[in-house]
PDB file of C-alpha atoms in Angstrom:
ATOM      1  CA  MET A 206      45.112   1.662  22.805  1.00 95.00           C
ATOM      2  CA  LEU A 207      42.002   0.298  20.926  1.00 97.00           C
ATOM      3  CA  GLU A 208      41.249  -2.930  21.199  1.00 98.00           C
ATOM      4  CA  GLY A 209      38.490  -4.794  19.077  1.00 98.00           C
ATOM      5  CA  ALA A 210      36.826  -8.333  19.499  1.00 98.00           C
ATOM      6  CA  CYS A 211      34.695 -10.825  17.562  1.00 98.00           C
ATOM      7  CA  HIS A 212      31.627 -11.405  18.074  1.00 98.00           C
ATOM      8  CA  CYS A 213      32.098 -14.735  19.923  1.00 98.00           C
ATOM      9  CA  GLY A 214      35.489 -13.237  21.834  1.00 98.00           C
ATOM     10  CA  ALA A 215      37.652 -16.015  20.782  1.00 98.00           C
ATOM     11  CA  ALA A 216      40.113 -13.225  17.730  1.00 98.00           C
ATOM     12  CA  ARG A 217      40.782  -9.818  19.164  1.00 98.00           C
ATOM     13  CA  TRP A 218      43.256  -7.196  17.817  1.00 98.00           C
ATOM     14  CA  THR A 219      44.930  -4.310  19.587  1.00 98.00           C
ATOM     15  CA  LEU A 220      46.353  -1.238  17.834  1.00 98.00           C
ATOM     16  CA  GLU A 221      48.653   0.912  20.006  1.00 98.00           C
ATOM     17  CA  GLY A 222      48.558   4.981  19.585  1.00 97.00           C
ATOM     18  CA  ASP A 223      46.671   7.264  17.046  1.00 95.00           C
ATOM     19  CA  PRO A 224      44.843   5.375  14.414  1.00 95.00           C
ATOM     20  CA  GLY A 225      44.389   8.331  12.610  1.00 92.00           C
ATOM     21  CA  SER A 226      42.036   8.504   9.991  1.00 92.00           C
ATOM     22  CA  ILE A 227      39.986   5.638   8.965  1.00 97.00           C
ATOM     23  CA  THR A 228      39.584   3.928   5.500  1.00 96.00           C
ATOM     24  CA  ALA A 229      35.627   2.719   4.074  1.00 96.00           C
ATOM     25  CA  CYS A 230      36.024   1.472   1.032  1.00 95.00           C
ATOM     26  CA  ASN A 231      33.901   0.401  -1.530  1.00 94.00           C
ATOM     27  CA  CYS A 232      35.954  -2.933  -3.036  1.00 92.00           C
ATOM     28  CA  THR A 233      33.970  -6.077  -3.465  1.00 91.00           C
ATOM     29  CA  LEU A 234      35.253  -7.393  -0.399  1.00 91.00           C
ATOM     30  CA  CYS A 235      35.008  -4.605   2.012  1.00 94.00           C
ATOM     31  CA  ARG A 236      31.764  -3.217   1.195  1.00 93.00           C
ATOM     32  CA  ARG A 237      30.281  -7.027   1.642  1.00 95.00           C
ATOM     33  CA  TYR A 238      31.878  -7.387   5.082  1.00 95.00           C
ATOM     34  CA  GLY A 239      30.829  -3.598   5.853  1.00 94.00           C
ATOM     35  CA  THR A 240      34.231  -2.768   7.106  1.00 97.00           C
ATOM     36  CA  LEU A 241      36.008   0.413   8.529  1.00 97.00           C
ATOM     37  CA  TRP A 242      39.759  -0.085   8.219  1.00 98.00           C
ATOM     38  CA  ALA A 243      42.889   1.315  10.617  1.00 98.00           C
ATOM     39  CA  TYR A 244      46.242   0.797   9.457  1.00 96.00           C
ATOM     40  CA  ASP A 245      50.189  -0.325  10.320  1.00 97.00           C
ATOM     41  CA  TYR A 246      52.301  -3.481  10.528  1.00 97.00           C
ATOM     42  CA  GLU A 247      52.114  -6.574  11.946  1.00 96.00           C
ATOM     43  CA  HIS A 248      53.580  -6.809  15.053  1.00 96.00           C
ATOM     44  CA  GLU A 249      54.530  -3.732  15.464  1.00 97.00           C
ATOM     45  CA  ARG A 250      51.473  -1.150  16.528  1.00 98.00           C
ATOM     46  CA  ILE A 251      48.601  -3.502  15.423  1.00 98.00           C
ATOM     47  CA  ARG A 252      48.653  -7.565  16.644  1.00 98.00           C
ATOM     48  CA  VAL A 253      46.222 -10.086  16.575  1.00 98.00           C
ATOM     49  CA  PHE A 254      45.345 -12.424  19.167  1.00 98.00           C
ATOM     50  CA  GLY A 255      43.224 -15.908  19.181  1.00 98.00           C
ATOM     51  CA  PRO A 256      42.649 -18.263  16.387  1.00 98.00           C
ATOM     52  CA  THR A 257      41.624 -16.670  12.918  1.00 98.00           C
ATOM     53  CA  ALA A 258      40.664 -18.152   9.254  1.00 98.00           C
ATOM     54  CA  SER A 259      41.815 -16.553   6.332  1.00 97.00           C
ATOM     55  CA  TYR A 260      40.308 -15.939   2.780  1.00 96.00           C
ATOM     56  CA  THR A 261      42.278 -14.519  -0.451  1.00 93.00           C
ATOM     57  CA  ARG A 262      40.657 -13.783  -3.374  1.00 83.00           C
ATOM     58  CA  THR A 263      39.831 -16.242  -5.822  1.00 78.00           C
ATOM     59  CA  GLY A 264      40.815 -15.570  -9.061  1.00 78.00           C
ATOM     60  CA  LYS A 265      44.007 -14.092  -8.567  1.00 75.00           C
ATOM     61  CA  SER A 266      46.715 -16.639  -9.758  1.00 81.00           C
ATOM     62  CA  ASP A 267      49.233 -13.822  -7.143  1.00 86.00           C
ATOM     63  CA  PRO A 268      46.926 -12.382  -4.445  1.00 90.00           C
ATOM     64  CA  ALA A 269      48.038  -9.065  -2.572  1.00 91.00           C
ATOM     65  CA  LEU A 270      46.170  -9.539   1.046  1.00 93.00           C
ATOM     66  CA  GLU A 271      44.423 -12.554   2.793  1.00 96.00           C
ATOM     67  CA  ILE A 272      41.383 -11.355   5.126  1.00 97.00           C
ATOM     68  CA  LEU A 273      41.389 -12.843   8.326  1.00 98.00           C
ATOM     69  CA  PHE A 274      38.323 -13.798   9.984  1.00 97.00           C
ATOM     70  CA  CYS A 275      36.794 -15.822  13.572  1.00 98.00           C
ATOM     71  CA  PRO A 276      36.045 -19.671  12.377  1.00 98.00           C
ATOM     72  CA  THR A 277      33.427 -19.972  15.151  1.00 98.00           C
ATOM     73  CA  CYS A 278      31.350 -16.716  14.451  1.00 98.00           C
ATOM     74  CA  GLY A 279      32.723 -15.451  11.153  1.00 97.00           C
ATOM     75  CA  CYS A 280      33.587 -11.737  12.032  1.00 98.00           C
ATOM     76  CA  VAL A 281      35.879 -10.102   9.710  1.00 98.00           C
ATOM     77  CA  ILE A 282      38.724  -9.370  12.038  1.00 98.00           C
ATOM     78  CA  ALA A 283      41.693  -7.999   9.744  1.00 98.00           C
ATOM     79  CA  TRP A 284      43.338  -7.680   6.302  1.00 97.00           C
ATOM     80  CA  ARG A 285      46.874  -8.467   6.070  1.00 97.00           C
ATOM     81  CA  GLY A 286      49.252  -8.115   3.428  1.00 96.00           C
ATOM     82  CA  LEU A 287      51.233 -11.664   1.808  1.00 95.00           C
ATOM     83  CA  ARG A 288      54.092  -9.783   0.445  1.00 94.00           C
ATOM     84  CA  PRO A 289      56.544  -7.876   2.749  1.00 94.00           C
ATOM     85  CA  ASP A 290      57.717  -4.719   1.857  1.00 95.00           C
ATOM     86  CA  ASP A 291      61.849  -3.627   1.483  1.00 95.00           C
ATOM     87  CA  LYS A 292      62.046  -3.832   5.428  1.00 96.00           C
ATOM     88  CA  GLY A 293      60.152  -7.107   5.480  1.00 96.00           C
ATOM     89  CA  ARG A 294      57.393  -5.879   7.573  1.00 97.00           C
ATOM     90  CA  ARG A 295      54.230  -6.681   6.665  1.00 97.00           C
ATOM     91  CA  ARG A 296      50.980  -4.328   5.862  1.00 97.00           C
ATOM     92  CA  ILE A 297      47.699  -5.139   7.854  1.00 98.00           C
ATOM     93  CA  ALA A 298      44.619  -3.047   8.684  1.00 98.00           C
ATOM     94  CA  VAL A 299      42.406  -4.144  11.284  1.00 98.00           C
ATOM     95  CA  ASN A 300      38.419  -3.747  11.793  1.00 98.00           C
ATOM     96  CA  VAL A 301      37.880  -1.050  13.518  1.00 98.00           C
ATOM     97  CA  ARG A 302      34.086  -2.037  13.798  1.00 97.00           C
ATOM     98  CA  LEU A 303      34.701  -4.959  16.443  1.00 98.00           C
ATOM     99  CA  ALA A 304      36.195  -1.680  18.784  1.00 98.00           C
ATOM    100  CA  GLU A 305      33.706  -0.401  21.336  1.00 96.00           C
ATOM    101  CA  PRO A 306      31.718   2.320  19.700  1.00 95.00           C
ATOM    102  CA  GLU A 307      32.563   5.053  22.084  1.00 95.00           C
ATOM    103  CA  ALA A 308      36.345   3.918  21.869  1.00 96.00           C
ATOM    104  CA  VAL A 309      36.135   5.106  17.979  1.00 96.00           C
ATOM    105  CA  ALA A 310      33.008   7.276  17.511  1.00 96.00           C
ATOM    106  CA  ASP A 311      34.814  10.444  16.720  1.00 96.00           C
ATOM    107  CA  LEU A 312      37.670   9.158  14.416  1.00 96.00           C
ATOM    108  CA  ALA A 313      37.754  10.779  10.661  1.00 96.00           C
ATOM    109  CA  ILE A 314      36.859   8.426   7.523  1.00 96.00           C
ATOM    110  CA  ASP A 315      38.565   8.279   4.737  1.00 96.00           C
ATOM    111  CA  HIS A 316      37.177   7.092   1.931  1.00 95.00           C
ATOM    112  CA  PHE A 317      38.513   4.838  -0.853  1.00 94.00           C
ATOM    113  CA  ASP A 318      37.574   3.790  -4.363  1.00 91.00           C
ATOM    114  CA  GLY A 319      38.650   0.430  -4.510  1.00 90.00           C
ATOM    115  CA  LEU A 320      36.430  -0.438  -7.072  1.00 90.00           C
ATOM    116  CA  ASP A 321      37.187   1.837  -9.768  1.00 93.00           C
ATOM    117  CA  THR A 322      39.964   4.173  -9.331  1.00 92.00           C
ATOM    118  CA  PHE A 323      42.149   2.550  -6.447  1.00 89.00           C
ATOM    119  CA  GLY A 324      42.071   5.872  -5.380  1.00 92.00           C
ATOM    120  CA  ASP A 325      41.007   8.520  -2.756  1.00 93.00           C
ATOM    121  CA  LEU A 326      37.709  10.115  -3.316  1.00 93.00           C
ATOM    122  CA  PRO A 327      36.757  13.629  -1.310  1.00 92.00           C
ATOM    123  CA  PRO A 328      36.288  14.117   2.640  1.00 91.00           C
ATOM    124  CA  ASP A 329      32.834  14.634   3.423  1.00 93.00           C
ATOM    125  CA  GLY A 330      33.427  14.938   7.075  1.00 94.00           C
ATOM    126  CA  ARG A 331      31.511  11.799   7.906  1.00 95.00           C
ATOM    127  CA  CYS A 332      33.377   9.620  11.236  1.00 95.00           C
ATOM    128  CA  VAL A 333      32.951   6.251  12.320  1.00 95.00           C
ATOM    129  CA  ARG A 334      29.525   7.311  14.264  1.00 94.00           C
ATOM    130  CA  ASP A 335      28.208   8.577  11.063  1.00 93.00           C
ATOM    131  CA  MET A 336      28.644   4.562   9.417  1.00 88.00           C
ATOM    132  CA  TRP A 337      27.165   3.128  12.294  1.00 82.00           C
ATOM    133  CA  PHE A 338      23.794   2.749  10.706  1.00 66.00           C
TER     134      PHE A 338
END
């Protein structure tokens, strides 16, 4: 199980099982936050604990997701889909930068162009450890 926590420790997440590859996105939010995402569904393999506040993109009349962050220290914990799928499940992704480095260092990175094409970019062989600096 992977675990992550904000800087002050008030908000945290767990992810059970293999997280698969981790996504680095270049959209206007992710590049500013510097996040790296692992995905699943809320209350299935991913659980978020503790207090969180949320932000939805301004200028969107019907936003698809919200960003969850710690209201005390401001760390970005996760994003959560605002629309359940046809099975009633809600997509969620946790920020693996909040995990201990040795727990996630070797996970492969997928690059996603959330800014222009909204599609996957070619793999470049990097892993989380390569993204720390």
